[in-house]
């Protein structure tokens, strides 16, 4: 069995905290998900997560203007510099302090980072590996509190900084001796956002109290002696002294040996207020192209205003919680919103007032998961009572069921048909139809109970669920929906149950340290009981149905022979799964194995190995025959979670307990969140409902995919998917540094058409791609397309769509399209969801070309028919005219004939008479 599983994707969590970003083309949204980064491609309907991890939860993201470099900064100031296209870490850097905002300059040469009260400007590192790529350019002081916002001018020469001291400062990247930084004050609350207007002559600022100020420039005069600032004067009139103007707009005039400087100051010209029922502004964004300001409030409402006239365009409530971040794409059409409390990510098209993307993760932990029989879908259940179905190829959730009123304890896919079953603590078992997306069957018990486990027989005729409180097994008929039987026997809460894959035997495990086997279709047969060493946590049948694995609370996995009813072997896995010391543990991680046990098991398809996970950061794969650990995966390296470190630092221990568990009101940004709303008297022993806790990393459920090439785990971080199929396709042309139009021309001249085409795609210039495609002979198209790496199929198809629209060589484009669909049909079919948008665009282009060509052909046909008809009519008319002329000539010949039989010739006398 291959064990080189690699991280593939992260589903179930779409947004945690931090800022959202749009890619330069405006088609993808970059979202921080815990300590990872997820990219949602809106146009192609696909989501993928980068394989790297930050040390802690990401708080800030920044993308270079050309989209090549990405910087992710965590809560403690540790940053990762990433090659965005290749998803590879280029460098790691520590800013030594929490970073509240970070921004690339518009020309991409500098990075502005707020580190406490100072602004650090760093040179942008290159795309190659260097020993020390981060070089500090300068440090800008001036503020008296932490800087919270940064804004650059379009020419990257000046920038604005806003801090918690309610002041805004205007600084230059390279100031000279005559430059005077401007300080703007006037806001009464924290500045949320600030931007330069389209013309660069105005500044828009938005504060948390809902105020929008518009600032403009005014000139003032200062007397400077020896370079120092002196007395302030009115504006200088014309004449009197030599004038010297620098590029920052400050003018120096020499008067009696002194220098009088004219400094441009920013003044408030207009004040506007949003007035949204005392709602506080949490986030704001500005799009210079359309001159609109988008504002998100703590009431879950966002609004759009046009500036500088302050015209209200639109207001909409998108969430019951506050909107934490908002951003606008390059075209100004799409708005992206993030709500951290609900785990919600929205992309809204404000002109058509419709959702482009709407994704919700589970608000609380995932509890269970199940693969569909074909492996295309994964269904998950969570403590929030929601059931979500995810597409494994696209990474999107396409349907959510919210009929349960309590946490979901188990989910299962039917072996036949598009049916999902779920058991919940609300006392119901529900069946959902994935064709019509509805709950078509609900199973209940005679008395209210809480269901903790679920099992569906392979035929799909019987549904079973176990209870926590009555220790009974309830059996329903799928066809009628009625309760068939109630099976008792266990003396403790049921923790797991599973049907045999080949027969109707049901295995149930309980906290009474027993495993019972019974046949639900044959009531007269006896029940087999297996006594284990500790409380049963989970069960798993081998695919052939001849062996059953039992995980117990003592950390062991025991394997039982179903036919003989004997214990075959035991794996002691407590030492394998143990690791990580919690903040509240008083024992070192090496000596603390309490509570470390497997809570989920799953066999491989051949039954030779088993994967196990539980209350730990590790997932283990064992060889059953040799009872040997084959590989151990660490599902997360996020230090923001509890029980991640093996050794705790004594510096974080205080007299009141661990520093990470002490309530710190400063971590809550809003004042209303820090208000003590507890009842009088509860502070005597501590208000346990208001304490700050860290989530502990664990895997609640683990399942192998039907093909055994993937496995998924429902963890604290979300739905983590590992796969043997590497998503990154190796391309040797990516290693070449001399990809230029000249080298592409040389490849075309040497008739290396495939190499020239790939290099053109790598270069990305459309004129070069068009030239290469048109140079390739029609007879070589089939061979070139056959050997083309699959990585470039998407680019080729999209190019063909544009080529058919603009080029008159329609037959040439059809030859390319036919070759692509002929040689790569299987690849497209296996990735239907991934290439759905591309193939749909190709179909649309072919249909459009067909319609245009049909219209031209029809017009030509009609014209030809008209010409033929007219010719026929003319010919018929011409024949008729000829006939009439012949008849007239014949009549004239008859009239001219003489009565005496002469032939009509006149003699000389008659001619003389005439």
GROMACS .gro file of N, CA and C in nm, residues 799-870:
model
  216
  799UNK      N    1  -0.791   3.019  -2.501
  799UNK     CA    2  -0.736   3.092  -2.614
  799UNK      C    3  -0.815   3.062  -2.741
  800UNK      N    4  -0.854   2.937  -2.761
  800UNK     CA    5  -0.932   2.902  -2.879
  800UNK      C    6  -1.065   2.973  -2.883
  801UNK      N    7  -1.125   2.992  -2.765
  801UNK     CA    8  -1.252   3.065  -2.759
  801UNK      C    9  -1.234   3.208  -2.809
  802UNK      N   10  -1.129   3.275  -2.761
  802UNK     CA   11  -1.103   3.412  -2.808
  802UNK      C   12  -1.059   3.413  -2.954
  803UNK      N   13  -0.986   3.310  -2.995
  803UNK     CA   14  -0.938   3.304  -3.133
  803UNK      C   15  -1.054   3.292  -3.231
  804UNK      N   16  -1.155   3.212  -3.196
  804UNK     CA   17  -1.270   3.196  -3.283
  804UNK      C   18  -1.351   3.324  -3.294
  805UNK      N   19  -1.350   3.406  -3.190
  805UNK     CA   20  -1.427   3.529  -3.193
  805UNK      C   21  -1.360   3.637  -3.278
  806UNK      N   22  -1.227   3.636  -3.284
  806UNK     CA   23  -1.157   3.747  -3.348
  806UNK      C   24  -1.093   3.710  -3.482
  807UNK      N   25  -1.058   3.584  -3.500
  807UNK     CA   26  -0.985   3.545  -3.621
  807UNK      C   27  -1.081   3.492  -3.726
  808UNK      N   28  -1.055   3.520  -3.854
  808UNK     CA   29  -1.139   3.463  -3.960
  808UNK      C   30  -1.107   3.317  -3.991
  809UNK      N   31  -0.999   3.262  -3.935
  809UNK     CA   32  -0.959   3.124  -3.962
  809UNK      C   33  -1.042   3.028  -3.877
  810UNK      N   34  -1.169   3.017  -3.910
  810UNK     CA   35  -1.260   2.935  -3.831
  810UNK      C   36  -1.228   2.786  -3.846
  811UNK      N   37  -1.199   2.741  -3.965
  811UNK     CA   38  -1.169   2.600  -3.985
  811UNK      C   39  -1.043   2.560  -3.908
  812UNK      N   40  -0.944   2.648  -3.903
  812UNK     CA   41  -0.822   2.621  -3.828
  812UNK      C   42  -0.853   2.605  -3.679
  813UNK      N   43  -0.940   2.692  -3.627
  813UNK     CA   44  -0.980   2.681  -3.486
  813UNK      C   45  -1.059   2.554  -3.460
  814UNK      N   46  -1.141   2.512  -3.556
  814UNK     CA   47  -1.216   2.388  -3.539
  814UNK      C   48  -1.123   2.267  -3.539
  815UNK      N   49  -1.017   2.271  -3.618
  815UNK     CA   50  -0.919   2.162  -3.617
  815UNK      C   51  -0.854   2.150  -3.480
  816UNK      N   52  -0.818   2.262  -3.420
  816UNK     CA   53  -0.760   2.261  -3.285
  816UNK      C   54  -0.861   2.209  -3.182
  817UNK      N   55  -0.982   2.258  -3.188
  817UNK     CA   56  -1.084   2.215  -3.091
  817UNK      C   57  -1.111   2.066  -3.104
  818UNK      N   58  -1.120   2.016  -3.225
  818UNK     CA   59  -1.144   1.873  -3.246
  818UNK      C   60  -1.029   1.790  -3.191
  819UNK      N   61  -0.906   1.836  -3.210
  819UNK     CA   62  -0.791   1.761  -3.157
  819UNK      C   63  -0.789   1.761  -3.006
  820UNK      N   64  -0.821   1.873  -2.943
  820UNK     CA   65  -0.821   1.881  -2.797
  820UNK      C   66  -0.926   1.787  -2.739
  821UNK      N   67  -1.047   1.791  -2.792
  821UNK     CA   68  -1.155   1.707  -2.738
  821UNK      C   69  -1.135   1.560  -2.771
  822UNK      N   70  -1.063   1.529  -2.876
  822UNK     CA   71  -1.040   1.389  -2.912
  822UNK      C   72  -0.935   1.325  -2.823
  823UNK      N   73  -0.825   1.393  -2.798
  823UNK     CA   74  -0.711   1.333  -2.727
  823UNK      C   75  -0.719   1.351  -2.575
  824UNK      N   76  -0.797   1.445  -2.527
  824UNK     CA   77  -0.802   1.470  -2.382
  824UNK      C   78  -0.944   1.459  -2.328
  825UNK      N   79  -1.027   1.379  -2.393
  825UNK     CA   80  -1.165   1.363  -2.347
  825UNK      C   81  -1.171   1.297  -2.210
  826UNK      N   82  -1.089   1.193  -2.189
  826UNK     CA   83  -1.089   1.124  -2.060
  826UNK      C   84  -1.044   1.215  -1.947
  827UNK      N   85  -0.946   1.298  -1.973
  827UNK     CA   86  -0.897   1.392  -1.871
  827UNK      C   87  -1.006   1.492  -1.835
  828UNK      N   88  -1.078   1.542  -1.935
  828UNK     CA   89  -1.187   1.636  -1.908
  828UNK      C   90  -1.301   1.568  -1.832
  829UNK      N   91  -1.329   1.444  -1.867
  829UNK     CA   92  -1.440   1.374  -1.802
  829UNK      C   93  -1.411   1.348  -1.655
  830UNK      N   94  -1.287   1.313  -1.622
  830UNK     CA   95  -1.252   1.289  -1.482
  830UNK      C   96  -1.251   1.417  -1.400
  831UNK      N   97  -1.240   1.531  -1.466
  831UNK     CA   98  -1.237   1.660  -1.396
  831UNK      C   99  -1.346   1.750  -1.451
  832UNK      N  100  -1.466   1.698  -1.452
  832UNK     CA  101  -1.579   1.771  -1.510
  832UNK      C  102  -1.604   1.900  -1.437
  833UNK      N  103  -1.600   1.895  -1.306
  833UNK     CA  104  -1.630   2.015  -1.229
  833UNK      C  105  -1.521   2.121  -1.247
  834UNK      N  106  -1.396   2.077  -1.252
  834UNK     CA  107  -1.286   2.171  -1.264
  834UNK      C  108  -1.288   2.244  -1.399
  835UNK      N  109  -1.320   2.171  -1.506
  835UNK     CA  110  -1.318   2.229  -1.640
  835UNK      C  111  -1.458   2.261  -1.692
  836UNK      N  112  -1.555   2.265  -1.603
  836UNK     CA  113  -1.692   2.292  -1.648
  836UNK      C  114  -1.703   2.431  -1.711
  837UNK      N  115  -1.643   2.531  -1.646
  837UNK     CA  116  -1.650   2.666  -1.699
  837UNK      C  117  -1.577   2.680  -1.832
  838UNK      N  118  -1.460   2.614  -1.842
  838UNK     CA  119  -1.383   2.623  -1.966
  838UNK      C  120  -1.455   2.555  -2.082
  839UNK      N  121  -1.505   2.433  -2.058
  839UNK     CA  122  -1.577   2.363  -2.164
  839UNK      C  123  -1.707   2.433  -2.200
  840UNK      N  124  -1.771   2.494  -2.102
  840UNK     CA  125  -1.893   2.569  -2.131
  840UNK      C  126  -1.861   2.690  -2.219
  841UNK      N  127  -1.747   2.754  -2.193
  841UNK     CA  128  -1.707   2.867  -2.277
  841UNK      C  129  -1.676   2.821  -2.419
  842UNK      N  130  -1.610   2.702  -2.432
  842UNK     CA  131  -1.583   2.649  -2.565
  842UNK      C  132  -1.713   2.615  -2.639
  843UNK      N  133  -1.806   2.554  -2.567
  843UNK     CA  134  -1.934   2.523  -2.630
  843UNK      C  135  -2.007   2.650  -2.672
  844UNK      N  136  -2.000   2.750  -2.590
  844UNK     CA  137  -2.063   2.877  -2.625
  844UNK      C  138  -1.996   2.940  -2.746
  845UNK      N  139  -1.861   2.932  -2.751
  845UNK     CA  140  -1.791   2.987  -2.867
  845UNK      C  141  -1.824   2.913  -2.995
  846UNK      N  142  -1.829   2.777  -2.987
  846UNK     CA  143  -1.865   2.699  -3.105
  846UNK      C  144  -2.009   2.727  -3.148
  847UNK      N  145  -2.098   2.739  -3.052
  847UNK     CA  146  -2.237   2.769  -3.087
  847UNK      C  147  -2.248   2.906  -3.150
  848UNK      N  148  -2.175   3.003  -3.093
  848UNK     CA  149  -2.178   3.137  -3.151
  848UNK      C  150  -2.122   3.138  -3.293
  849UNK      N  151  -2.008   3.067  -3.313
  849UNK     CA  152  -1.952   3.060  -3.448
  849UNK      C  153  -2.047   2.988  -3.544
  850UNK      N  154  -2.112   2.883  -3.493
  850UNK     CA  155  -2.209   2.811  -3.578
  850UNK      C  156  -2.326   2.901  -3.615
  851UNK      N  157  -2.376   2.975  -3.518
  851UNK     CA  158  -2.487   3.065  -3.548
  851UNK      C  159  -2.446   3.174  -3.647
  852UNK      N  160  -2.328   3.233  -3.625
  852UNK     CA  161  -2.283   3.337  -3.718
  852UNK      C  162  -2.262   3.280  -3.858
  853UNK      N  163  -2.198   3.164  -3.867
  853UNK     CA  164  -2.175   3.103  -3.997
  853UNK      C  165  -2.307   3.061  -4.063
  854UNK      N  166  -2.398   3.010  -3.980
  854UNK     CA  167  -2.528   2.972  -4.035
  854UNK      C  168  -2.602   3.093  -4.089
  855UNK      N  169  -2.594   3.202  -4.016
  855UNK     CA  170  -2.661   3.323  -4.061
  855UNK      C  171  -2.601   3.372  -4.194
  856UNK      N  172  -2.469   3.370  -4.202
  856UNK     CA  173  -2.405   3.412  -4.327
  856UNK      C  174  -2.440   3.318  -4.441
  857UNK      N  175  -2.437   3.186  -4.411
  857UNK     CA  176  -2.471   3.089  -4.515
  857UNK      C  177  -2.617   3.103  -4.560
  858UNK      N  178  -2.705   3.125  -4.461
  858UNK     CA  179  -2.845   3.144  -4.496
  858UNK      C  180  -2.864   3.269  -4.582
  859UNK      N  181  -2.795   3.376  -4.543
  859UNK     CA  182  -2.805   3.499  -4.624
  859UNK      C  183  -2.750   3.476  -4.765
  860UNK      N  184  -2.638   3.407  -4.773
  860UNK     CA  185  -2.581   3.379  -4.905
  860UNK      C  186  -2.673   3.288  -4.987
  861UNK      N  187  -2.732   3.191  -4.916
  861UNK     CA  188  -2.824   3.100  -4.986
  861UNK      C  189  -2.944   3.176  -5.042
  862UNK      N  190  -2.998   3.264  -4.956
  862UNK     CA  191  -3.113   3.342  -5.001
  862UNK      C  192  -3.075   3.432  -5.118
  863UNK      N  193  -2.958   3.494  -5.110
  863UNK     CA  194  -2.915   3.580  -5.220
  863UNK      C  195  -2.891   3.501  -5.348
  864UNK      N  196  -2.829   3.383  -5.334
  864UNK     CA  197  -2.807   3.300  -5.453
  864UNK      C  198  -2.939   3.255  -5.515
  865UNK      N  199  -3.031   3.218  -5.427
  865UNK     CA  200  -3.162   3.179  -5.479
  865UNK      C  201  -3.230   3.296  -5.550
  866UNK      N  202  -3.214   3.412  -5.493
  866UNK     CA  203  -3.274   3.531  -5.555
  866UNK      C  204  -3.211   3.555  -5.693
  867UNK      N  205  -3.077   3.545  -5.698
  867UNK     CA  206  -3.010   3.566  -5.826
  867UNK      C  207  -3.052   3.460  -5.928
  868UNK      N  208  -3.062   3.335  -5.882
  868UNK     CA  209  -3.103   3.229  -5.973
  868UNK      C  210  -3.244   3.252  -6.025
  869UNK      N  211  -3.332   3.292  -5.931
  869UNK     CA  212  -3.470   3.319  -5.973
  869UNK      C  213  -3.477   3.434  -6.072
  870UNK      N  214  -3.401   3.540  -6.041
  870UNK     CA  215  -3.402   3.653  -6.133
  870UNK      C  216  -3.344   3.615  -6.269
   0.00000   0.00000   0.00000
